[in-house]
Coordinates of C-alpha atoms in Angstrom, one line a residue:
Chain A
M1 CA 9.6 -21.1 18.8
S2 CA 11.3 -18.1 17.4
C3 CA 9.0 -15.6 15.7
F4 CA 11.8 -13.8 14.0
R5 CA 15.6 -13.6 14.2
L6 CA 17.8 -10.8 12.8
E7 CA 21.4 -11.8 12.7
N8 CA 24.0 -9.1 12.1
V9 CA 21.6 -7.3 9.8
S10 CA 22.6 -4.2 8.0
Y11 CA 20.7 -2.2 5.4
R12 CA 22.2 0.3 3.1
Y13 CA 20.1 2.8 1.0
D14 CA 22.1 4.7 -1.5
K15 CA 25.2 5.6 0.5
A16 CA 23.4 5.8 3.9
L17 CA 23.7 3.0 6.4
V18 CA 20.2 2.8 7.7
L19 CA 20.7 -0.3 9.9
N20 CA 24.1 -1.4 11.2
G21 CA 24.7 -4.9 12.4
V22 CA 21.4 -5.5 14.3
D23 CA 20.9 -8.7 16.2
L24 CA 17.3 -9.0 17.5
R25 CA 14.9 -11.9 18.1
L26 CA 11.4 -12.4 19.3
E27 CA 10.0 -15.6 20.8
S28 CA 6.4 -16.8 20.7
G29 CA 4.3 -15.6 23.6
E30 CA 6.4 -12.4 24.1
I31 CA 5.8 -8.7 23.6
L32 CA 8.7 -6.7 22.4
G33 CA 8.7 -2.9 22.5
L34 CA 10.7 -1.4 19.7
F35 CA 11.6 2.2 20.4
G36 CA 13.6 4.8 18.5
H37 CA 13.4 8.3 17.2
N38 CA 12.5 9.2 13.6
G39 CA 15.0 7.7 11.2
A40 CA 16.5 5.4 13.9
G41 CA 15.8 2.4 11.7
K42 CA 12.6 1.1 13.3
T43 CA 10.5 1.1 10.1
T44 CA 13.3 -0.4 8.2
T45 CA 13.5 -3.2 10.8
I46 CA 9.8 -3.9 10.4
K47 CA 10.0 -3.8 6.6
L48 CA 12.9 -6.3 6.7
I49 CA 10.8 -8.7 8.9
L50 CA 7.8 -8.2 6.6
G51 CA 10.0 -9.0 3.6
L52 CA 9.4 -5.7 1.9
M53 CA 13.1 -5.1 1.7
T54 CA 16.1 -7.4 1.7
P55 CA 19.1 -6.8 4.0
S56 CA 22.4 -5.6 2.5
Q57 CA 24.1 -7.9 5.0
G58 CA 23.1 -10.5 7.5
R59 CA 20.1 -12.8 7.8
V60 CA 16.5 -12.4 8.6
S61 CA 14.4 -15.5 9.4
V62 CA 10.7 -15.2 10.2
L63 CA 8.6 -18.0 11.7
G64 CA 11.1 -20.6 10.6
G65 CA 11.2 -19.4 7.0
E66 CA 12.4 -16.6 4.8
A67 CA 11.0 -13.1 5.2
G68 CA 8.6 -12.3 2.4
D69 CA 7.7 -15.9 1.6
P70 CA 3.9 -16.0 1.1
H71 CA 3.7 -19.0 3.5
V72 CA 5.3 -16.9 6.1
T73 CA 3.5 -13.6 5.5
Q74 CA 0.2 -15.5 5.8
H75 CA 0.9 -15.8 9.5
I76 CA 1.9 -12.2 10.1
G77 CA -0.5 -9.4 11.2
Y78 CA 0.7 -5.9 10.6
L79 CA -0.8 -2.5 11.7
P80 CA 1.0 0.3 10.0
E81 CA 1.4 3.7 11.5
N82 CA -1.5 6.0 10.4
V83 CA -3.3 3.1 8.8
M84 CA -5.5 4.1 5.8
F85 CA -8.3 2.2 4.0
Y86 CA -10.5 2.6 1.0
P87 CA -12.8 5.4 2.1
Q88 CA -15.8 4.4 -0.1
L89 CA -16.0 0.8 1.4
T90 CA -17.6 -0.2 4.6
G91 CA -15.5 -1.6 7.5
R92 CA -16.9 -5.0 6.8
E93 CA -16.2 -4.9 3.1
I94 CA -12.6 -3.9 3.7
L95 CA -12.1 -6.7 6.2
N96 CA -13.7 -9.2 3.8
H97 CA -11.3 -8.0 1.1
F98 CA -8.2 -8.4 3.3
A99 CA -9.5 -11.7 4.7
R100 CA -9.8 -13.1 1.1
L101 CA -6.2 -12.0 0.4
K102 CA -5.0 -13.7 3.5
G103 CA -7.0 -16.8 3.0
A104 CA -8.8 -16.3 6.3
P105 CA -12.3 -17.5 6.8
L106 CA -14.9 -14.7 6.2
R107 CA -16.8 -15.7 9.3
Q108 CA -14.0 -14.2 11.4
V109 CA -14.8 -10.7 10.1
P110 CA -17.9 -9.8 12.1
E111 CA -16.3 -11.4 15.2
L112 CA -13.2 -9.3 14.9
L113 CA -15.2 -6.1 14.3
E114 CA -17.2 -6.9 17.4
Q115 CA -14.0 -7.6 19.3
V116 CA -12.5 -4.1 18.5
G117 CA -15.7 -2.4 19.2
L118 CA -16.9 -1.7 15.6
G119 CA -19.8 -4.0 15.7
D120 CA -22.3 -1.2 15.3
A121 CA -20.3 0.6 12.6
M122 CA -19.3 -2.3 10.4
N123 CA -21.7 -1.4 7.7
A124 CA -20.8 2.3 7.6
R125 CA -18.4 3.6 5.0
V126 CA -14.9 4.1 6.3
K127 CA -14.9 7.8 5.2
T128 CA -17.4 8.4 8.1
Y129 CA -15.0 6.8 10.6
S130 CA -13.1 8.8 13.2
K131 CA -9.3 8.3 13.5
G132 CA -9.8 6.0 16.5
M133 CA -12.3 3.9 14.6
R134 CA -9.9 3.6 11.6
Q135 CA -7.2 2.5 14.0
R136 CA -9.5 -0.2 15.5
L137 CA -10.3 -1.4 12.0
G138 CA -6.6 -1.5 11.3
L139 CA -6.2 -3.7 14.4
A140 CA -9.0 -6.0 13.4
Q141 CA -7.3 -6.2 10.0
A142 CA -4.0 -7.2 11.7
L143 CA -5.7 -9.9 13.6
L144 CA -7.2 -11.6 10.5
G145 CA -6.3 -15.3 10.3
K146 CA -5.0 -15.4 13.9
P147 CA -1.4 -14.4 13.2
K148 CA 1.6 -16.0 14.9
L149 CA 3.5 -12.8 14.7
L150 CA 1.8 -9.4 15.2
M151 CA 3.5 -6.2 14.5
L152 CA 1.8 -3.0 15.6
D153 CA 3.2 0.4 14.7
E154 CA 1.8 3.1 17.1
P155 CA -1.3 1.2 17.8
T156 CA -2.7 3.5 20.5
V157 CA -2.7 6.7 18.3
G158 CA -6.2 8.0 18.2
L159 CA -7.5 5.7 20.9
D160 CA -9.1 7.0 24.0
P161 CA -7.9 5.7 27.4
V162 CA -10.6 3.0 27.6
A163 CA -9.9 1.7 24.1
T164 CA -6.1 1.8 24.9
A165 CA -6.6 -0.3 28.0
D166 CA -8.8 -2.7 26.0
L167 CA -6.1 -3.0 23.4
Y168 CA -3.4 -3.8 25.9
R169 CA -5.7 -6.4 27.6
L170 CA -6.3 -8.0 24.2
L171 CA -2.5 -8.0 23.4
R172 CA -1.8 -9.7 26.7
K173 CA -4.4 -12.3 26.0
L174 CA -2.9 -13.0 22.5
R175 CA 0.6 -13.2 24.1
D176 CA -0.7 -15.8 26.6
E177 CA -2.1 -17.8 23.6
G178 CA 1.4 -17.8 22.1
T179 CA 1.4 -14.9 19.7
G180 CA 4.7 -13.0 19.3
I181 CA 4.0 -9.2 19.4
V182 CA 6.2 -6.3 18.3
L183 CA 4.9 -3.0 19.6
C184 CA 6.3 0.3 18.3
S185 CA 5.1 3.2 20.4
H186 CA 6.2 6.7 21.2
V187 CA 3.9 6.7 24.3
L188 CA 6.6 5.2 26.5
P189 CA 5.1 5.5 30.0
G190 CA 1.8 3.9 29.0
V191 CA 3.4 0.9 27.3
E192 CA 5.8 0.0 30.1
P193 CA 3.7 -2.5 32.1
Y194 CA 2.7 -4.4 28.9
I195 CA 6.0 -5.3 27.3
D196 CA 8.3 -8.2 28.2
R197 CA 11.4 -6.7 26.6
A198 CA 12.4 -3.4 25.1
A199 CA 14.7 -2.8 22.2
I200 CA 16.1 0.7 21.7
L201 CA 17.4 1.7 18.3
T202 CA 19.3 4.9 17.5
D203 CA 21.0 5.9 14.3
G204 CA 20.5 2.4 12.8
A205 CA 22.2 0.6 15.7
L206 CA 20.6 -1.4 18.5
K207 CA 21.7 0.4 21.7
A208 CA 20.1 -1.9 24.2
V209 CA 17.7 -4.8 24.4
G210 CA 16.3 -6.7 27.4
D211 CA 13.6 -6.6 30.0
L212 CA 13.2 -3.4 31.9
S213 CA 15.1 -4.5 35.0
A214 CA 18.1 -5.6 32.9
L215 CA 18.0 -2.3 31.0
R216 CA 18.0 -0.5 34.3
R217 CA 21.0 -2.5 35.5
Q218 CA 22.8 -1.9 32.3
A219 CA 22.1 1.8 32.4
N220 CA 23.1 1.9 36.1
M221 CA 20.9 4.9 36.5
P222 CA 20.2 6.3 40.1
V223 CA 17.1 5.2 42.0
T224 CA 15.2 8.1 43.6
L225 CA 14.3 7.8 47.3
S226 CA 11.5 10.1 48.4
I227 CA 11.8 10.5 52.2
E228 CA 9.5 12.2 54.6
P229 CA 11.5 13.4 57.7
A230 CA 10.4 12.3 61.1
N231 CA 12.1 15.2 63.0
G232 CA 12.6 17.9 60.4
T233 CA 14.7 18.2 57.2
P234 CA 18.0 19.3 58.7
A235 CA 18.2 16.2 60.9
L236 CA 17.3 14.0 58.0
E237 CA 20.0 15.6 55.8
K238 CA 22.5 15.0 58.5
A239 CA 21.4 11.4 58.8
I240 CA 21.8 11.0 55.0
A241 CA 25.2 12.5 55.0
G242 CA 26.3 10.2 57.8
A243 CA 24.8 7.1 56.3
S244 CA 26.0 7.6 52.7
A245 CA 29.1 5.6 51.8
S246 CA 29.9 7.9 48.9
N247 CA 29.9 11.7 48.9
G248 CA 27.9 14.0 46.6
L249 CA 24.5 12.4 46.7
M250 CA 22.0 14.5 44.7
I251 CA 19.4 15.8 47.2
R252 CA 16.4 17.9 46.3
K253 CA 13.7 19.4 48.6
D254 CA 10.2 18.8 47.4
N255 CA 7.0 19.7 49.5
G256 CA 8.7 18.9 52.8
R257 CA 10.2 15.7 51.5
L258 CA 13.7 15.0 50.4
Q259 CA 14.4 13.4 47.0
V260 CA 17.6 11.5 47.1
D261 CA 19.3 10.0 43.9
V262 CA 21.3 6.9 44.8
R263 CA 23.2 4.3 42.8
P264 CA 21.3 1.0 42.7
S265 CA 24.3 -0.8 44.3
E266 CA 24.2 1.6 47.3
K267 CA 20.4 1.8 47.7
M268 CA 19.8 -1.0 50.2
A269 CA 22.7 0.1 52.5
L270 CA 21.4 3.7 52.6
I271 CA 17.8 2.6 53.3
Q272 CA 18.9 0.3 56.1
A273 CA 21.0 3.1 57.7
L274 CA 18.3 5.7 57.4
L275 CA 15.7 3.4 59.0
N276 CA 18.1 2.7 61.8
S277 CA 18.6 6.4 62.4
G278 CA 15.0 7.0 63.3
E279 CA 14.8 10.1 61.1
V280 CA 12.4 8.6 58.5
Q281 CA 8.7 9.0 58.7
D282 CA 7.9 7.6 55.3
L283 CA 9.9 6.3 52.3
G284 CA 9.1 5.8 48.7
I285 CA 11.3 4.3 46.0
H286 CA 11.1 5.5 42.4
Q287 CA 12.9 3.3 39.8
P288 CA 13.9 4.9 36.5
T289 CA 11.0 4.7 34.1
L290 CA 11.2 3.2 30.6
E291 CA 11.3 6.8 29.3
D292 CA 14.3 7.6 31.6
V293 CA 16.1 4.5 30.4
Y294 CA 15.3 5.4 26.8
V295 CA 16.7 8.9 27.2
H296 CA 19.8 7.5 28.8
F297 CA 20.5 5.2 25.9
I298 CA 19.8 7.6 23.1
G299 CA 22.0 10.1 24.8
S300 CA 21.4 13.3 26.8
G301 CA 19.2 15.8 25.0
G302 CA 18.0 13.1 22.7
L303 CA 14.3 13.9 23.2
A304 CA 14.8 17.6 22.7
H305 CA 16.9 17.2 19.6
R306 CA 14.9 14.5 18.0
G307 CA 11.4 15.5 18.8
G308 CA 10.5 12.6 21.1
A309 CA 10.8 8.9 20.8
Q310 CA 9.0 7.8 17.6
Chain B
M1 CA -4.9 -17.1 -8.8
N2 CA -7.2 -16.4 -5.8
S3 CA -5.3 -13.3 -4.9
I4 CA -5.4 -12.0 -8.5
W5 CA -9.2 -12.6 -8.6
T6 CA -9.6 -10.9 -5.2
I7 CA -7.9 -7.7 -6.5
A8 CA -9.8 -7.9 -9.8
R9 CA -13.1 -8.4 -8.0
K10 CA -12.5 -5.3 -5.9
E11 CA -11.7 -3.2 -9.0
L12 CA -14.9 -4.5 -10.7
S13 CA -17.1 -3.8 -7.8
D14 CA -15.5 -0.3 -7.5
S15 CA -16.4 0.5 -11.1
L16 CA -19.9 -0.7 -10.5
R17 CA -20.1 1.4 -7.3
N18 CA -18.7 4.6 -8.7
R19 CA -20.8 4.1 -11.9
W20 CA -17.8 4.0 -14.2
L21 CA -18.9 0.9 -16.0
I22 CA -22.5 2.1 -16.6
A23 CA -21.3 5.6 -17.6
I24 CA -18.8 4.2 -20.2
A25 CA -21.4 1.8 -21.6
L26 CA -23.9 4.6 -21.9
V27 CA -21.5 6.9 -23.6
F28 CA -20.5 4.2 -26.1
A29 CA -24.2 3.3 -26.8
V30 CA -25.2 6.9 -27.4
L31 CA -22.2 7.7 -29.6
A32 CA -22.6 4.5 -31.6
L33 CA -26.3 5.2 -32.3
G34 CA -25.6 8.9 -33.0
I35 CA -22.9 8.0 -35.5
A36 CA -25.1 5.3 -37.1
W37 CA -28.0 7.6 -37.7
F38 CA -26.3 11.1 -38.0
G39 CA -22.8 10.1 -39.2
A40 CA -23.7 11.1 -42.8
A41 CA -25.6 14.2 -41.9
A42 CA -22.7 16.4 -43.3
S43 CA -23.5 15.1 -46.8
G44 CA -27.2 16.1 -46.3
Q45 CA -28.4 12.6 -45.4
V46 CA -29.9 11.4 -42.1
G47 CA -30.4 7.7 -41.4
Y48 CA -28.3 4.6 -41.5
A49 CA -25.8 4.9 -44.3
S50 CA -23.8 1.7 -44.5
T51 CA -22.1 -0.7 -42.1
P52 CA -18.5 0.1 -43.4
A53 CA -19.1 3.8 -43.1
T54 CA -20.6 3.4 -39.6
I55 CA -17.7 1.3 -38.4
A56 CA -15.1 3.6 -40.0
S57 CA -16.7 6.6 -38.2
L58 CA -16.9 4.6 -34.9
A59 CA -13.2 3.6 -35.2
S60 CA -12.2 7.3 -35.9
L61 CA -14.1 8.4 -32.8
G62 CA -12.8 5.3 -30.9
I63 CA -9.2 6.3 -31.2
F64 CA -9.9 9.5 -29.3
L65 CA -12.2 8.1 -26.7
I66 CA -11.0 4.6 -25.9
P67 CA -7.4 5.6 -25.0
L68 CA -8.7 8.5 -22.9
I69 CA -11.1 6.3 -21.0
A70 CA -8.6 3.5 -20.5
L71 CA -5.9 5.9 -19.2
L72 CA -8.4 7.6 -16.9
L73 CA -9.5 4.2 -15.5
A74 CA -6.0 3.0 -14.9
Y75 CA -3.6 5.8 -14.3
D76 CA -3.9 5.7 -10.5
A77 CA -4.0 1.9 -10.2
I78 CA -0.8 1.7 -8.1
V79 CA 0.1 5.3 -7.3
G80 CA -3.5 5.7 -6.0
E81 CA -2.9 2.8 -3.6
E82 CA 0.3 4.4 -2.5
E83 CA -1.1 7.8 -2.0
G84 CA -4.1 6.4 -0.2
G85 CA -1.7 4.5 2.1
T86 CA -3.0 1.0 1.2
L87 CA -0.1 -0.2 -1.0
L88 CA 2.3 -0.9 1.9
L89 CA -0.4 -2.8 3.7
L90 CA -1.3 -4.8 0.6
M91 CA 2.4 -5.7 0.2
T92 CA 2.5 -7.2 3.7
Y93 CA -0.1 -9.8 2.6
P94 CA 0.7 -13.0 0.8
L95 CA 0.4 -11.1 -2.5
S96 CA 3.2 -10.6 -4.9
R97 CA 3.6 -7.3 -6.9
G98 CA 2.8 -9.3 -10.1
Q99 CA -0.4 -10.6 -8.6
L100 CA -1.5 -7.1 -7.5
L101 CA -0.7 -5.7 -11.0
F102 CA -2.3 -8.6 -12.9
G103 CA -5.4 -8.4 -10.6
K104 CA -5.7 -4.7 -11.3
F105 CA -5.4 -5.4 -15.0
L106 CA -8.0 -8.1 -14.9
G107 CA -10.4 -5.8 -13.0
H108 CA -9.9 -2.8 -15.2
G109 CA -9.7 -4.9 -18.3
L110 CA -13.0 -6.6 -17.6
T111 CA -14.6 -3.2 -16.7
L112 CA -13.7 -1.8 -20.1
A113 CA -14.6 -5.1 -21.8
F114 CA -18.1 -5.2 -20.2
A115 CA -18.7 -1.5 -20.9
T116 CA -17.6 -1.9 -24.5
L117 CA -19.7 -5.1 -25.0
I118 CA -22.8 -3.6 -23.4
G119 CA -22.5 -0.1 -25.0
F120 CA -21.6 -1.1 -28.6
G121 CA -23.5 -4.4 -28.3
V122 CA -26.8 -2.6 -27.5
A123 CA -26.1 -0.2 -30.4
G124 CA -25.5 -3.1 -32.8
I125 CA -28.7 -4.8 -31.7
A126 CA -30.6 -1.5 -32.1
I127 CA -29.3 -1.1 -35.7
A128 CA -30.1 -4.7 -36.5
L129 CA -33.7 -4.2 -35.2
L130 CA -34.4 -0.7 -36.5
V131 CA -32.7 -0.6 -39.9
E132 CA -34.8 -2.5 -42.4
D133 CA -32.4 -3.4 -45.2
V134 CA -29.2 -4.0 -43.2
A135 CA -27.3 -7.2 -43.7
V136 CA -27.4 -8.6 -40.2
G137 CA -24.6 -11.1 -40.7
A138 CA -22.2 -8.5 -42.0
L139 CA -23.2 -6.1 -39.3
A140 CA -22.7 -8.7 -36.6
A141 CA -19.2 -9.6 -38.0
A142 CA -18.2 -6.0 -38.3
M143 CA -19.5 -5.1 -34.8
S144 CA -17.8 -8.1 -33.2
R145 CA -14.5 -7.2 -34.9
F146 CA -15.0 -3.6 -33.8
I147 CA -15.9 -4.5 -30.2
V148 CA -13.0 -7.0 -29.8
S149 CA -10.4 -4.6 -31.3
T150 CA -11.8 -1.7 -29.1
I151 CA -11.3 -3.9 -26.0
L152 CA -7.7 -4.8 -27.1
L153 CA -7.0 -1.1 -27.8
G154 CA -8.3 -0.2 -24.3
W155 CA -6.2 -2.9 -22.7
G156 CA -3.1 -1.5 -24.4
F157 CA -3.7 1.9 -22.9
I158 CA -4.5 0.4 -19.5
A159 CA -1.1 -1.3 -19.6
L160 CA 0.6 2.0 -20.7
A161 CA -1.1 3.8 -17.8
Y162 CA 0.3 1.1 -15.4
M163 CA 3.8 1.8 -16.7
I164 CA 3.3 5.3 -15.4
S165 CA 1.4 4.4 -12.2
V166 CA 4.1 2.0 -10.9
R167 CA 6.8 4.6 -11.5
V168 CA 5.6 7.9 -10.1
S169 CA 4.7 8.8 -6.5
E170 CA 2.0 11.4 -7.0
K171 CA -1.4 11.1 -8.7
P172 CA -1.3 14.4 -10.5
V173 CA 2.0 13.6 -12.1
A174 CA 0.5 10.2 -13.2
A175 CA -2.5 12.1 -14.6
G176 CA -0.3 14.5 -16.5
L177 CA 1.9 11.8 -18.0
A178 CA -1.2 9.8 -19.0
L179 CA -2.6 12.8 -20.9
G180 CA 0.9 13.1 -22.5
I181 CA 0.6 9.5 -23.7
W182 CA -2.9 10.2 -25.1
F183 CA -1.6 13.4 -26.8
F184 CA 1.4 11.5 -28.3
F185 CA -0.4 8.5 -29.7
V186 CA -3.7 10.1 -30.7
L187 CA -2.7 13.6 -31.9
V188 CA 1.1 13.8 -32.5
F189 CA 2.2 10.5 -33.8
D190 CA 0.4 10.6 -37.2
L191 CA 1.4 14.2 -37.8
M192 CA 5.0 13.2 -37.0
L193 CA 4.8 10.3 -39.4
L194 CA 3.4 12.6 -42.1
G195 CA 6.2 15.1 -41.4
I196 CA 8.8 12.3 -41.8
L197 CA 7.2 11.2 -44.9
V198 CA 7.2 14.6 -46.5
A199 CA 10.6 15.6 -45.2
S200 CA 12.3 12.4 -46.4
E201 CA 11.3 13.2 -50.0
G202 CA 11.2 9.5 -50.8
K203 CA 14.7 8.8 -49.4
L204 CA 13.3 6.5 -46.7
S205 CA 12.9 2.9 -47.6
P206 CA 9.3 2.4 -48.9
E207 CA 9.3 -1.0 -47.2
L208 CA 10.1 0.5 -43.8
L209 CA 7.5 3.2 -43.7
P210 CA 4.3 1.1 -43.4
W211 CA 5.9 -0.7 -40.5
L212 CA 6.0 2.6 -38.6
L213 CA 2.3 2.4 -38.3
M214 CA 2.8 -0.6 -36.0
L215 CA 4.4 1.7 -33.4
N216 CA 1.0 3.2 -32.7
P217 CA -1.8 1.0 -31.4
T218 CA -4.5 3.5 -32.6
D219 CA -3.3 3.2 -36.2
I220 CA -3.4 -0.6 -35.9
Y221 CA -6.9 -0.4 -34.6
R222 CA -8.1 1.8 -37.4
L223 CA -6.4 -0.3 -40.0
L224 CA -8.1 -3.4 -38.6
N225 CA -11.5 -1.9 -38.7
I226 CA -11.2 -0.4 -42.2
V227 CA -9.0 -2.9 -44.0
A228 CA -11.5 -5.6 -43.1
F229 CA -13.9 -4.2 -45.6
G230 CA -11.6 -5.2 -48.5
E231 CA -10.4 -3.5 -51.6
G232 CA -12.9 -0.7 -51.6
A233 CA -12.0 0.4 -48.1
Q234 CA -11.1 4.1 -47.8
L235 CA -7.6 4.5 -46.3
S236 CA -6.9 8.2 -45.8
G237 CA -3.9 10.2 -44.5
V238 CA -1.0 8.2 -43.1
L239 CA -3.3 5.1 -42.9
S240 CA -2.8 4.8 -46.7
L241 CA 0.7 3.5 -45.8
G242 CA -1.1 0.5 -44.4
A243 CA -2.1 -0.6 -47.8
D244 CA 1.5 -1.6 -48.4
L245 CA 1.8 -3.6 -45.2
P246 CA 2.8 -7.2 -46.0
I247 CA 0.8 -8.5 -43.1
G248 CA -2.9 -9.4 -43.1
A249 CA -5.6 -9.0 -40.5
A250 CA -4.1 -11.7 -38.4
G251 CA -0.8 -9.8 -38.2
L252 CA -2.7 -6.7 -37.2
W253 CA -4.6 -8.6 -34.5
F254 CA -1.3 -10.0 -33.2
A255 CA 0.3 -6.5 -33.2
L256 CA -2.7 -5.2 -31.1
V257 CA -2.3 -8.0 -28.6
L258 CA 1.4 -7.3 -28.4
W259 CA 0.5 -3.7 -27.6
F260 CA -1.0 -4.7 -24.3
V261 CA 1.2 -7.7 -23.5
I262 CA 4.5 -5.8 -23.8
P263 CA 3.5 -2.7 -21.8
L264 CA 2.0 -4.9 -19.1
A265 CA 5.2 -6.9 -18.9
A266 CA 7.2 -3.7 -18.8
A267 CA 4.9 -2.3 -16.0
W268 CA 5.5 -5.5 -14.0
A269 CA 9.3 -5.2 -14.4
L270 CA 9.2 -1.6 -13.4
F271 CA 7.0 -2.4 -10.4
R272 CA 9.3 -5.2 -9.2
S273 CA 12.2 -2.8 -9.1
R274 CA 10.4 -0.2 -7.2
R275 CA 11.2 0.5 -3.6
I276 CA 8.1 0.5 -1.3

């Protein structure tokens, strides 16, 4: 079942085109990473799915209904970036309040607080919580009523590595149970193993969407071979030059190893030839990371100019 | 309805937690008892003077105090949620903007109603018990009228505060505008009316002038509490215009109800058109 579907969606605010012809979908039991710099249209996309705004053009359908319909929002969990709560209330009181609004059973509240590691702090006022504790409370809030669609904006901000690992484990469990999850994060390397597909937005347009290997293929970015020479660097360099079908391979020396950038289509032929040459002691293959792919799609210098993926 | 009550319930429990409700009730009770016993002190007399005099004094004080308390209670209803970062989250729940606003109104309205009922109610009971020759029936009727009109006046200013709160994006701006509303209705309006009256030198239609009082809920409130005592009632200042109003107490009650219904509807309309 489709969790949401955006069809040719544009959003105009004043004269600015904030989103331009976006097509995006999320299926049940799938984790989608949504990446983009500040002002790329990420928050607008989330707000359109939540029904907080209506598109200027195109169609947004969520959980088989209209975005913003109370019967639909009842099944959506949302963790905003920098989530804030009423400081004078306790974690438990806050969750009770939101559970009532969602029509979720109150018995879920202590269970969820335990699940996110706030069992001992549930009766303390939120103003005494650390940022990480507020974030965990926000997550518990998003999980109220066992949502079918979960949207998390920067969920790992303020979490220590153990809590982050716990969060990702929990998300995988929810995905396996059929929840559709959207994950917006600027911590790209950490998120890579946990997403099924990535969508990259820039300047209101969807630049690329797909699983990581599809994105790598689409980007056609070089793969880096890290080679330890068997008989010294010059002999290995000669072997590489002889084995390479195309000229001008990018070769760097690094701690006695050679780092060679090769097109994915030429990778296997080069490896085969090098292994046959007998000049290779050890060989490692480094695929472009999600961050590399992201930088490729938002354009060179994107990170420097835009202050990082947001 | 459940969502409205959930929001209202939180506002009510907040006003119990931060002692707003008990503080307002206490202020009302102390003021009411002070006025009842010392209201006539200026004329060299200490002790309970009369029910009409007490209610008139209470109403005169009420027009200063009630709007101020209502505005303070409600000015940050929506802008406070926005500044606190909870408005966006609330709007992602199955909760319409109308339900949020009406829930807030129910919570704030009940807080003010309970405080008024407890504060002035206790004062009324104390007067009935302690003053020997007071006509309890007349006192109860006057006090009930006073309490209900005070609640309605408070609701009017809560709704006016919402009109600000749904529109601005910073709490201090909302607080400033709320004080501006208080200043206008409580201090400026009557002076302005008096000025128009004098400057027009009788050229303005005499039928129109009394109706201008309906543009200020505090004037309606005072009229309601003074006119009720009949022919002998003392209407001073611009309120004397009220003697020419062709509507009776029922009309005044209706006007006071309109003074919270219309601003509340306006706040709703403004909130619906707001971008979150």
